[in-house]
Amino acid sequence: MTFYNDIYPFYPLQRISFIFSGRLLTIILVFLVLASTLLLILPGIRGKSRLFWMLRIITSLFIGGVIVGNPVVQFNETINYNEMFSWHDLTEEEYEEALEKGLPNPILYIVEKFTLNSPCGLIFQYRYSGRFASATLWTAFCSWMLSNILFSMPVILYAGYMMIVTAGFIFFSMASFSTIMNVPQCVFSIGTDSVSTEYSHSFWLALATGVLCTIIGTVVVMLNFLMPERIKTVFSVCVDGCEDEDVFYREGYLNSVFLDGAHSPLPLTVKEVSLLH
């Protein structure tokens, strides 16, 4: 195929991909807005619990951002795609459309490796392992939301359990995706160079997040058995409010005239009641 004004045939115009993934940008903006909104209420929290709540909010949003971001798009994705092939439909149909469109041979060569008739069987490895990994990560997201709800209730022990469950689903997703590395790898040879697959930064970021969830859940469960009252006080919504209520009830001014009138066996007249008020 030849060029026509530096454009391949059957292309209406030169297509330039966006410098950043739109889906990933949406996820980052949503969690940044949530973080900014929750951080605005920190000045209203008094005492030492302000630092604890800030750390709790940032850590929770970081875990949620990693869980939601990984099933959609990789964080280290730097390739500017001119062609993108979907995994949801049959690759044969898109491969035929690519042949009719006249795509370059390197692209057709790689797409052919992911067809059903290819001896490499990459479509089965990456499609099914990716589906299981995505499904378990979304389950981990549900567990993460449930753990946040339980942390706001007087059931801290179950919140710690759900945090461990969240870590378990993250590890399950990584294990399901790692199964493709245990089978013989298909070599991609383009000219004199060969392309090989390896774990990206998203994989190690998910691993670190799973370890973080495990540590948080284990610490919460252990502290719940060692010092249950203390851990409930720390995670309670009235960390400083309960002390304020005690101070409010301990300190006050009493009107002796009102008390004498209240303990008097004689009923008060309307004039006396108005004077007391």
Coordinates of C-alpha atoms in Angstrom, one line a residue:
M1 CA 0.0 0.0 0.0
T2 CA 1.2 3.5 -0.8
F3 CA 0.8 6.8 1.0
Y4 CA -1.5 9.6 -0.2
N5 CA -0.4 12.9 1.5
D6 CA 1.2 10.8 4.3
I7 CA -2.1 9.0 5.0
Y8 CA -2.8 5.3 4.4
P9 CA -5.5 4.5 1.9
F10 CA -9.2 4.4 3.1
Y11 CA -8.4 6.9 5.9
P12 CA -10.6 10.1 5.6
L13 CA -8.1 12.2 7.5
Q14 CA -5.0 12.0 9.7
R15 CA -6.1 10.7 13.1
I16 CA -4.2 11.8 16.2
S17 CA -4.9 10.0 19.4
F18 CA -5.4 12.0 22.6
I19 CA -2.4 12.3 24.8
F20 CA -4.3 10.8 27.8
S21 CA -6.9 8.1 28.3
G22 CA -10.3 9.7 28.6
R23 CA -11.6 6.9 30.9
L24 CA -8.6 7.0 33.2
L25 CA -8.9 10.8 33.3
T26 CA -12.5 10.5 34.4
I27 CA -11.6 8.1 37.2
I28 CA -8.8 10.3 38.4
L29 CA -11.0 13.4 38.4
V30 CA -13.8 11.7 40.3
F31 CA -11.5 10.6 43.1
L32 CA -9.7 13.9 43.2
V33 CA -13.1 15.7 43.6
L34 CA -14.1 13.3 46.4
A35 CA -10.7 13.8 48.1
S36 CA -11.0 17.6 47.8
T37 CA -14.5 17.6 49.2
L38 CA -13.7 15.4 52.1
L39 CA -10.5 17.3 52.9
L40 CA -12.6 20.5 53.1
I41 CA -14.4 19.2 56.2
L42 CA -11.1 18.5 58.1
P43 CA -11.0 22.0 59.7
G44 CA -14.3 21.1 61.4
I45 CA -12.7 18.1 63.1
R46 CA -11.1 19.0 66.4
G47 CA -8.3 17.4 68.3
K48 CA -5.8 14.7 67.3
S49 CA -8.4 12.9 65.2
R50 CA -8.0 15.4 62.3
L51 CA -4.7 13.8 61.2
F52 CA -6.3 10.3 61.6
W53 CA -9.3 11.2 59.4
M54 CA -7.1 12.8 56.8
L55 CA -4.9 9.6 56.6
R56 CA -8.0 7.5 56.5
I57 CA -9.6 9.4 53.7
I58 CA -6.5 9.5 51.5
T59 CA -5.7 5.8 52.0
S60 CA -9.2 4.7 51.3
L61 CA -9.5 6.8 48.1
F62 CA -6.1 5.5 47.0
I63 CA -7.2 1.9 47.3
G64 CA -10.5 2.7 45.5
G65 CA -8.7 4.5 42.7
V66 CA -6.3 1.6 42.1
I67 CA -9.1 -0.9 42.1
V68 CA -11.3 1.0 39.8
G69 CA -8.5 2.1 37.5
N70 CA -6.9 -1.2 36.8
P71 CA -10.0 -3.0 35.2
V72 CA -10.5 -0.1 32.8
V73 CA -7.0 0.9 31.6
Q74 CA -3.4 0.5 32.6
F75 CA -1.8 3.4 34.4
N76 CA 1.4 3.1 32.5
E77 CA -0.2 3.1 29.1
T78 CA 1.9 5.4 26.9
I79 CA 1.2 4.0 23.4
N80 CA -0.7 6.4 21.1
Y81 CA -3.1 4.1 19.2
N82 CA -4.1 4.7 15.7
E83 CA -5.9 1.4 15.6
M84 CA -7.6 -0.3 18.5
F85 CA -9.2 -3.8 18.5
S86 CA -11.9 -4.8 21.0
W87 CA -11.7 -7.9 23.1
H88 CA -15.4 -8.2 23.5
D89 CA -16.2 -9.3 20.0
L90 CA -14.7 -11.9 17.7
T91 CA -11.3 -10.8 16.4
E92 CA -11.9 -12.4 13.0
E93 CA -14.5 -9.7 12.1
E94 CA -12.1 -6.9 13.0
Y95 CA -9.3 -8.7 11.3
E96 CA -11.3 -8.9 8.0
E97 CA -12.1 -5.2 8.3
A98 CA -8.5 -4.4 8.9
L99 CA -7.6 -6.4 5.7
E100 CA -10.2 -4.4 3.7
K101 CA -9.0 -1.1 5.2
G102 CA -5.4 -1.9 4.2
L103 CA -3.6 -1.6 7.5
P104 CA 0.2 -2.0 7.7
N105 CA 1.6 -5.5 7.8
P106 CA 3.0 -5.2 11.4
I107 CA -0.5 -4.5 12.7
L108 CA -2.1 -7.3 10.7
Y109 CA 0.6 -9.6 11.8
I110 CA -0.1 -9.0 15.5
V111 CA -3.9 -9.1 15.1
E112 CA -3.6 -12.4 13.3
K113 CA -2.0 -13.9 16.4
F114 CA -5.2 -13.1 18.4
T115 CA -7.6 -14.8 16.0
L116 CA -9.3 -18.1 16.8
N117 CA -7.4 -20.0 14.1
S118 CA -4.0 -18.9 15.3
P119 CA -1.9 -21.7 16.8
C120 CA -0.7 -19.4 19.6
G121 CA -4.1 -19.3 21.2
L122 CA -3.5 -15.9 22.6
I123 CA -7.2 -14.9 22.4
F124 CA -8.1 -17.6 24.9
Q125 CA -5.3 -16.7 27.3
Y126 CA -5.7 -13.0 27.4
R127 CA -9.4 -12.8 27.0
Y128 CA -10.4 -15.2 29.7
S129 CA -7.7 -14.3 32.1
G130 CA -8.5 -10.6 31.6
R131 CA -12.2 -11.3 32.2
F132 CA -11.6 -13.1 35.4
A133 CA -9.1 -10.4 36.6
S134 CA -11.6 -7.6 35.8
A135 CA -14.5 -9.4 37.5
T136 CA -12.5 -10.1 40.7
L137 CA -11.3 -6.5 40.8
W138 CA -14.8 -5.2 40.6
T139 CA -15.7 -7.6 43.4
A140 CA -12.8 -6.2 45.4
F141 CA -14.3 -2.7 44.7
C142 CA -17.6 -3.8 46.2
S143 CA -15.8 -5.2 49.3
W144 CA -13.9 -1.9 49.6
M145 CA -17.1 0.1 49.6
L146 CA -18.7 -2.3 52.2
S147 CA -15.6 -2.0 54.4
N148 CA -15.8 1.8 54.3
I149 CA -19.5 1.6 55.4
L150 CA -18.6 -0.8 58.3
F151 CA -15.8 1.4 59.4
S152 CA -18.4 4.1 60.1
M153 CA -20.4 1.7 62.3
P154 CA -19.7 0.1 65.6
V155 CA -18.7 -3.1 63.9
I156 CA -15.0 -2.5 63.4
L157 CA -14.1 -6.2 63.5
Y158 CA -16.2 -6.9 60.4
A159 CA -14.7 -3.9 58.7
G160 CA -11.3 -5.4 59.2
Y161 CA -12.5 -8.7 57.8
M162 CA -13.9 -7.0 54.7
M163 CA -10.6 -5.2 54.2
I164 CA -8.9 -8.6 54.2
V165 CA -11.5 -9.9 51.8
T166 CA -10.7 -6.9 49.5
A167 CA -7.1 -7.9 49.5
G168 CA -8.0 -11.5 48.8
F169 CA -10.0 -10.5 45.6
I170 CA -7.1 -8.3 44.5
F171 CA -4.7 -11.2 44.8
F172 CA -7.2 -13.5 43.0
S173 CA -7.3 -11.1 40.1
M174 CA -3.5 -11.0 39.9
A175 CA -3.3 -14.8 40.1
S176 CA -5.9 -15.2 37.3
F177 CA -4.0 -12.8 35.1
S178 CA -0.6 -14.4 35.9
T179 CA -1.8 -17.7 34.5
I180 CA -0.9 -16.5 31.0
M181 CA 2.7 -16.3 32.0
N182 CA 2.8 -20.0 32.9
V183 CA 2.0 -21.1 29.3
P184 CA 4.5 -21.1 26.4
Q185 CA 4.8 -17.6 25.2
C186 CA 4.2 -16.8 21.5
V187 CA 7.0 -14.9 20.0
F188 CA 6.2 -11.7 18.0
S189 CA 8.9 -11.1 15.4
I190 CA 8.7 -7.9 13.5
G191 CA 11.7 -7.6 11.2
T192 CA 14.8 -8.3 13.3
D193 CA 13.2 -7.3 16.6
S194 CA 11.0 -9.5 18.8
V195 CA 8.2 -8.4 21.2
S196 CA 7.9 -10.0 24.6
T197 CA 5.3 -9.5 27.3
E198 CA 6.1 -8.7 31.0
Y199 CA 4.3 -7.4 34.1
S200 CA 3.6 -3.7 33.9
H201 CA 3.5 -1.1 36.7
S202 CA -0.2 -1.6 37.1
F203 CA 0.4 -5.2 38.2
W204 CA 2.9 -4.1 40.9
L205 CA 0.7 -1.3 41.9
A206 CA -2.2 -3.7 42.4
L207 CA 0.2 -6.0 44.4
A208 CA 1.2 -3.2 46.7
T209 CA -2.5 -2.2 47.2
G210 CA -3.4 -5.8 48.1
V211 CA -0.5 -5.9 50.6
L212 CA -1.7 -2.6 52.1
C213 CA -5.3 -3.9 52.5
T214 CA -3.9 -7.0 54.2
I215 CA -1.9 -5.0 56.6
I216 CA -4.8 -2.6 57.4
G217 CA -7.3 -5.5 57.9
T218 CA -4.9 -7.5 60.0
V219 CA -4.0 -4.6 62.3
V220 CA -7.7 -3.7 62.8
V221 CA -8.6 -7.3 63.7
M222 CA -5.7 -7.7 66.1
L223 CA -6.4 -4.4 67.8
N224 CA -10.1 -5.3 68.1
F225 CA -9.1 -8.3 70.2
L226 CA -6.3 -6.6 72.1
M227 CA -7.9 -3.3 72.9
P228 CA -11.6 -3.3 71.7
E229 CA -12.7 -0.2 73.6
R230 CA -9.8 1.8 72.3
I231 CA -10.2 0.8 68.7
K232 CA -14.0 1.6 68.9
T233 CA -13.1 5.0 70.3
V234 CA -10.7 5.7 67.5
F235 CA -13.0 4.7 64.7
S236 CA -16.2 6.1 66.3
V237 CA -17.9 9.1 64.6
C238 CA -17.9 10.9 68.0
V239 CA -14.2 10.7 68.8
D240 CA -14.2 14.1 70.4
G241 CA -18.0 14.5 70.6
C242 CA -18.4 12.1 73.5
E243 CA -15.9 14.0 75.6
D244 CA -17.6 17.3 74.8
E245 CA -20.9 15.9 75.9
D246 CA -19.4 14.8 79.2
V247 CA -18.0 18.3 79.8
F248 CA -21.3 19.8 78.8
Y249 CA -23.1 17.8 81.4
R250 CA -20.5 18.3 84.1
E251 CA -20.3 22.1 83.9
G252 CA -23.2 24.4 84.2
Y253 CA -24.9 27.2 86.3
L254 CA -27.9 26.4 88.4
N255 CA -30.5 29.0 89.5
S256 CA -31.0 28.5 93.2
V257 CA -34.3 30.4 93.1
F258 CA -35.6 28.1 90.4
L259 CA -34.5 25.0 92.4
D260 CA -36.1 26.3 95.6
G261 CA -39.3 26.9 93.7
A262 CA -39.1 23.5 92.1
H263 CA -38.8 21.7 95.4
S264 CA -41.4 23.9 97.1
P265 CA -44.6 22.0 98.0
L266 CA -46.6 25.1 97.2
P267 CA -47.5 25.7 93.5
L268 CA -46.0 28.7 91.8
T269 CA -48.2 31.6 90.7
V270 CA -48.2 33.0 87.2
K271 CA -46.2 36.1 88.4
E272 CA -43.5 33.9 90.0
V273 CA -43.2 31.8 86.9
S274 CA -42.8 34.9 84.7
L275 CA -40.1 36.2 87.1
L276 CA -38.2 32.9 86.9
H277 CA -38.1 33.1 83.1

